[in-house]
């Protein structure tokens, strides 16, 4: 006989955190952040971004990349430049720079904890999208503390 487990009721206002998805148009999704970060990098290295370069960098097909680029344009994160592709708007740059800053801080924190940030790239890529501003500030404070007071080598290697 299957045993049923009674569920503990979740107090009002304490529900599970809302997941972001591509269907949620009110917020910038993880996917959008990845696109904006990629476009930011392409603009800084090549001077421009186009659908084929973004698709290649993100290892996606051109059709889905084109759809997202159009969506980002409609949301005001990109502007089209004839014969050049597209460029980030100031708002697009703000979002991309925010993600870059989070990534850099997390990579630094992982290094300070004795973890190779390249080996933990997928962890960093996942965490960077989900940190609240408050958690980001606390992680940055932790990184600053670890810079002043490094972990013993043996503890960092465990």
PDB file of C-alpha atoms in Angstrom:
ATOM      1  CA  UNK A   1       0.000   0.000   0.000  1.00  0.00           C
ATOM      2  CA  UNK A   2       1.377   3.379  -0.980  1.00  0.00           C
ATOM      3  CA  UNK A   3       1.954   5.702   1.902  1.00  0.00           C
ATOM      4  CA  UNK A   4       0.870   9.279   1.341  1.00  0.00           C
ATOM      5  CA  UNK A   5       2.811  12.071   2.898  1.00  0.00           C
ATOM      6  CA  UNK A   6       0.881  15.009   4.313  1.00  0.00           C
ATOM      7  CA  UNK A   7       2.078  18.236   2.779  1.00  0.00           C
ATOM      8  CA  UNK A   8       2.943  21.014   5.147  1.00  0.00           C
ATOM      9  CA  UNK A   9       0.993  24.093   4.065  1.00  0.00           C
ATOM     10  CA  UNK A  10       3.129  26.957   2.804  1.00  0.00           C
ATOM     11  CA  UNK A  11       2.406  30.196   4.693  1.00  0.00           C
ATOM     12  CA  UNK A  12       0.870  32.976   2.606  1.00  0.00           C
ATOM     13  CA  UNK A  13       3.615  35.000   0.927  1.00  0.00           C
ATOM     14  CA  UNK A  14       6.135  32.180   1.390  1.00  0.00           C
ATOM     15  CA  UNK A  15       5.414  30.258  -1.828  1.00  0.00           C
ATOM     16  CA  UNK A  16       8.123  28.809  -3.969  1.00  0.00           C
ATOM     17  CA  UNK A  17      10.190  31.412  -5.791  1.00  0.00           C
ATOM     18  CA  UNK A  18       8.771  32.432  -9.131  1.00  0.00           C
ATOM     19  CA  UNK A  19      10.690  30.929 -12.019  1.00  0.00           C
ATOM     20  CA  UNK A  20      11.601  33.143 -14.930  1.00  0.00           C
ATOM     21  CA  UNK A  21      10.937  31.879 -18.406  1.00  0.00           C
ATOM     22  CA  UNK A  22      10.985  33.046 -21.982  1.00  0.00           C
ATOM     23  CA  UNK A  23       7.208  33.381 -21.711  1.00  0.00           C
ATOM     24  CA  UNK A  24       7.504  36.044 -19.017  1.00  0.00           C
ATOM     25  CA  UNK A  25       7.770  39.214 -21.065  1.00  0.00           C
ATOM     26  CA  UNK A  26       7.776  41.568 -18.056  1.00  0.00           C
ATOM     27  CA  UNK A  27      11.283  40.601 -16.909  1.00  0.00           C
ATOM     28  CA  UNK A  28      14.612  39.951 -18.521  1.00  0.00           C
ATOM     29  CA  UNK A  29      14.991  36.170 -18.645  1.00  0.00           C
ATOM     30  CA  UNK A  30      18.201  34.150 -18.284  1.00  0.00           C
ATOM     31  CA  UNK A  31      18.174  33.550 -22.001  1.00  0.00           C
ATOM     32  CA  UNK A  32      17.849  37.257 -22.743  1.00  0.00           C
ATOM     33  CA  UNK A  33      20.705  37.991 -20.352  1.00  0.00           C
ATOM     34  CA  UNK A  34      22.868  35.412 -22.147  1.00  0.00           C
ATOM     35  CA  UNK A  35      22.103  37.013 -25.517  1.00  0.00           C
ATOM     36  CA  UNK A  36      22.801  40.521 -24.240  1.00  0.00           C
ATOM     37  CA  UNK A  37      26.062  39.401 -22.637  1.00  0.00           C
ATOM     38  CA  UNK A  38      27.118  37.680 -25.875  1.00  0.00           C
ATOM     39  CA  UNK A  39      26.251  40.743 -27.980  1.00  0.00           C
ATOM     40  CA  UNK A  40      28.152  42.962 -25.516  1.00  0.00           C
ATOM     41  CA  UNK A  41      31.232  40.728 -25.921  1.00  0.00           C
ATOM     42  CA  UNK A  42      30.933  40.694 -29.722  1.00  0.00           C
ATOM     43  CA  UNK A  43      30.625  44.477 -29.864  1.00  0.00           C
ATOM     44  CA  UNK A  44      33.715  44.838 -27.687  1.00  0.00           C
ATOM     45  CA  UNK A  45      35.812  42.363 -29.688  1.00  0.00           C
ATOM     46  CA  UNK A  46      34.559  42.822 -33.264  1.00  0.00           C
ATOM     47  CA  UNK A  47      32.930  46.230 -33.068  1.00  0.00           C
ATOM     48  CA  UNK A  48      29.527  44.867 -34.110  1.00  0.00           C
ATOM     49  CA  UNK A  49      27.197  41.907 -33.707  1.00  0.00           C
ATOM     50  CA  UNK A  50      25.118  40.010 -36.244  1.00  0.00           C
ATOM     51  CA  UNK A  51      22.735  37.053 -35.982  1.00  0.00           C
ATOM     52  CA  UNK A  52      25.200  34.497 -37.348  1.00  0.00           C
ATOM     53  CA  UNK A  53      27.937  35.532 -34.891  1.00  0.00           C
ATOM     54  CA  UNK A  54      25.565  35.415 -31.920  1.00  0.00           C
ATOM     55  CA  UNK A  55      24.178  32.030 -33.017  1.00  0.00           C
ATOM     56  CA  UNK A  56      27.685  30.623 -33.379  1.00  0.00           C
ATOM     57  CA  UNK A  57      28.877  31.997 -30.033  1.00  0.00           C
ATOM     58  CA  UNK A  58      25.841  30.618 -28.180  1.00  0.00           C
ATOM     59  CA  UNK A  59      25.803  27.398 -30.233  1.00  0.00           C
ATOM     60  CA  UNK A  60      22.225  27.965 -31.359  1.00  0.00           C
ATOM     61  CA  UNK A  61      20.582  27.927 -34.763  1.00  0.00           C
ATOM     62  CA  UNK A  62      20.193  31.169 -36.692  1.00  0.00           C
ATOM     63  CA  UNK A  63      16.389  31.007 -36.795  1.00  0.00           C
ATOM     64  CA  UNK A  64      15.924  30.960 -33.011  1.00  0.00           C
ATOM     65  CA  UNK A  65      18.666  33.558 -32.617  1.00  0.00           C
ATOM     66  CA  UNK A  66      16.917  35.823 -35.120  1.00  0.00           C
ATOM     67  CA  UNK A  67      13.640  35.502 -33.205  1.00  0.00           C
ATOM     68  CA  UNK A  68      15.314  36.467 -29.918  1.00  0.00           C
ATOM     69  CA  UNK A  69      17.191  39.362 -31.529  1.00  0.00           C
ATOM     70  CA  UNK A  70      13.883  40.735 -32.850  1.00  0.00           C
ATOM     71  CA  UNK A  71      12.307  40.341 -29.397  1.00  0.00           C
ATOM     72  CA  UNK A  72      15.241  42.149 -27.771  1.00  0.00           C
ATOM     73  CA  UNK A  73      14.854  44.925 -30.338  1.00  0.00           C
ATOM     74  CA  UNK A  74      11.132  45.299 -29.604  1.00  0.00           C
ATOM     75  CA  UNK A  75      11.894  45.437 -25.870  1.00  0.00           C
ATOM     76  CA  UNK A  76      14.359  48.281 -26.440  1.00  0.00           C
ATOM     77  CA  UNK A  77      17.592  46.396 -25.698  1.00  0.00           C
ATOM     78  CA  UNK A  78      18.918  46.501 -29.281  1.00  0.00           C
ATOM     79  CA  UNK A  79      18.802  48.878 -32.223  1.00  0.00           C
ATOM     80  CA  UNK A  80      19.326  47.819 -35.812  1.00  0.00           C
ATOM     81  CA  UNK A  81      22.062  49.436 -37.824  1.00  0.00           C
ATOM     82  CA  UNK A  82      21.695  48.996 -41.587  1.00  0.00           C
ATOM     83  CA  UNK A  83      24.543  46.984 -43.112  1.00  0.00           C
ATOM     84  CA  UNK A  84      26.145  46.532 -39.687  1.00  0.00           C
ATOM     85  CA  UNK A  85      23.786  44.259 -37.772  1.00  0.00           C
ATOM     86  CA  UNK A  86      22.600  45.523 -34.406  1.00  0.00           C
ATOM     87  CA  UNK A  87      23.957  47.239 -31.327  1.00  0.00           C
ATOM     88  CA  UNK A  88      22.983  47.379 -27.699  1.00  0.00           C
ATOM     89  CA  UNK A  89      20.986  50.352 -26.506  1.00  0.00           C
ATOM     90  CA  UNK A  90      22.030  51.982 -23.221  1.00  0.00           C
ATOM     91  CA  UNK A  91      19.489  49.746 -21.431  1.00  0.00           C
ATOM     92  CA  UNK A  92      20.881  46.658 -23.199  1.00  0.00           C
ATOM     93  CA  UNK A  93      24.399  47.678 -22.141  1.00  0.00           C
ATOM     94  CA  UNK A  94      23.219  48.142 -18.553  1.00  0.00           C
ATOM     95  CA  UNK A  95      21.841  44.592 -18.383  1.00  0.00           C
ATOM     96  CA  UNK A  96      24.905  43.088 -20.117  1.00  0.00           C
ATOM     97  CA  UNK A  97      27.332  44.942 -17.854  1.00  0.00           C
ATOM     98  CA  UNK A  98      25.395  43.833 -14.778  1.00  0.00           C
ATOM     99  CA  UNK A  99      25.744  40.175 -15.834  1.00  0.00           C
ATOM    100  CA  UNK A 100      29.449  40.667 -16.677  1.00  0.00           C
ATOM    101  CA  UNK A 101      30.029  42.201 -13.238  1.00  0.00           C
ATOM    102  CA  UNK A 102      28.252  39.297 -11.531  1.00  0.00           C
ATOM    103  CA  UNK A 103      30.247  36.768 -13.559  1.00  0.00           C
ATOM    104  CA  UNK A 104      33.571  38.447 -12.726  1.00  0.00           C
ATOM    105  CA  UNK A 105      32.773  38.631  -9.007  1.00  0.00           C
ATOM    106  CA  UNK A 106      31.680  34.972  -8.891  1.00  0.00           C
ATOM    107  CA  UNK A 107      34.790  33.837 -10.800  1.00  0.00           C
ATOM    108  CA  UNK A 108      36.888  35.805  -8.309  1.00  0.00           C
ATOM    109  CA  UNK A 109      35.012  34.282  -5.357  1.00  0.00           C
ATOM    110  CA  UNK A 110      35.479  30.756  -6.716  1.00  0.00           C
ATOM    111  CA  UNK A 111      39.234  31.403  -7.127  1.00  0.00           C
ATOM    112  CA  UNK A 112      39.435  32.767  -3.583  1.00  0.00           C
ATOM    113  CA  UNK A 113      37.735  29.604  -2.323  1.00  0.00           C
ATOM    114  CA  UNK A 114      40.403  27.523  -4.064  1.00  0.00           C
ATOM    115  CA  UNK A 115      38.185  26.444  -6.962  1.00  0.00           C
ATOM    116  CA  UNK A 116      39.272  26.812 -10.570  1.00  0.00           C
ATOM    117  CA  UNK A 117      36.686  29.143 -12.090  1.00  0.00           C
ATOM    118  CA  UNK A 118      37.154  27.497 -15.525  1.00  0.00           C
ATOM    119  CA  UNK A 119      36.261  24.085 -14.098  1.00  0.00           C
ATOM    120  CA  UNK A 120      33.173  25.584 -12.461  1.00  0.00           C
ATOM    121  CA  UNK A 121      32.063  27.751 -15.370  1.00  0.00           C
ATOM    122  CA  UNK A 122      28.621  26.132 -15.602  1.00  0.00           C
ATOM    123  CA  UNK A 123      28.082  26.783 -11.870  1.00  0.00           C
ATOM    124  CA  UNK A 124      29.064  30.419 -12.278  1.00  0.00           C
ATOM    125  CA  UNK A 125      26.922  30.807 -15.416  1.00  0.00           C
ATOM    126  CA  UNK A 126      23.914  29.456 -13.532  1.00  0.00           C
ATOM    127  CA  UNK A 127      24.406  31.409 -10.316  1.00  0.00           C
ATOM    128  CA  UNK A 128      24.988  34.760 -12.028  1.00  0.00           C
ATOM    129  CA  UNK A 129      21.400  34.838 -13.275  1.00  0.00           C
ATOM    130  CA  UNK A 130      19.724  34.002  -9.990  1.00  0.00           C
ATOM    131  CA  UNK A 131      21.392  36.210  -7.394  1.00  0.00           C
ATOM    132  CA  UNK A 132      19.292  38.971  -5.890  1.00  0.00           C
ATOM    133  CA  UNK A 133      21.002  42.340  -5.537  1.00  0.00           C
ATOM    134  CA  UNK A 134      21.320  41.785  -1.787  1.00  0.00           C
ATOM    135  CA  UNK A 135      22.896  38.324  -2.227  1.00  0.00           C
ATOM    136  CA  UNK A 136      25.244  39.729  -4.891  1.00  0.00           C
ATOM    137  CA  UNK A 137      26.434  42.441  -2.483  1.00  0.00           C
ATOM    138  CA  UNK A 138      26.968  39.879   0.300  1.00  0.00           C
ATOM    139  CA  UNK A 139      28.920  37.559  -2.035  1.00  0.00           C
ATOM    140  CA  UNK A 140      31.055  40.550  -3.086  1.00  0.00           C
ATOM    141  CA  UNK A 141      31.687  41.313   0.605  1.00  0.00           C
ATOM    142  CA  UNK A 142      32.662  37.676   1.146  1.00  0.00           C
ATOM    143  CA  UNK A 143      35.110  37.882  -1.769  1.00  0.00           C
ATOM    144  CA  UNK A 144      36.626  41.058  -0.286  1.00  0.00           C
ATOM    145  CA  UNK A 145      36.937  39.339   3.095  1.00  0.00           C
ATOM    146  CA  UNK A 146      38.618  36.299   1.531  1.00  0.00           C
ATOM    147  CA  UNK A 147      41.085  38.590  -0.248  1.00  0.00           C
ATOM    148  CA  UNK A 148      42.086  40.025   3.140  1.00  0.00           C
ATOM    149  CA  UNK A 149      41.923  36.673   4.957  1.00  0.00           C
ATOM    150  CA  UNK A 150      42.698  33.849   2.510  1.00  0.00           C
ATOM    151  CA  UNK A 151      41.572  30.314   3.274  1.00  0.00           C
ATOM    152  CA  UNK A 152      44.349  27.934   4.313  1.00  0.00           C
ATOM    153  CA  UNK A 153      45.530  25.959   1.305  1.00  0.00           C
ATOM    154  CA  UNK A 154      44.474  22.604   2.749  1.00  0.00           C
ATOM    155  CA  UNK A 155      40.913  23.845   3.427  1.00  0.00           C
ATOM    156  CA  UNK A 156      40.631  25.296  -0.076  1.00  0.00           C
ATOM    157  CA  UNK A 157      41.552  21.991  -1.743  1.00  0.00           C
ATOM    158  CA  UNK A 158      38.890  19.863  -0.014  1.00  0.00           C
TER     159      UNK A 158
END
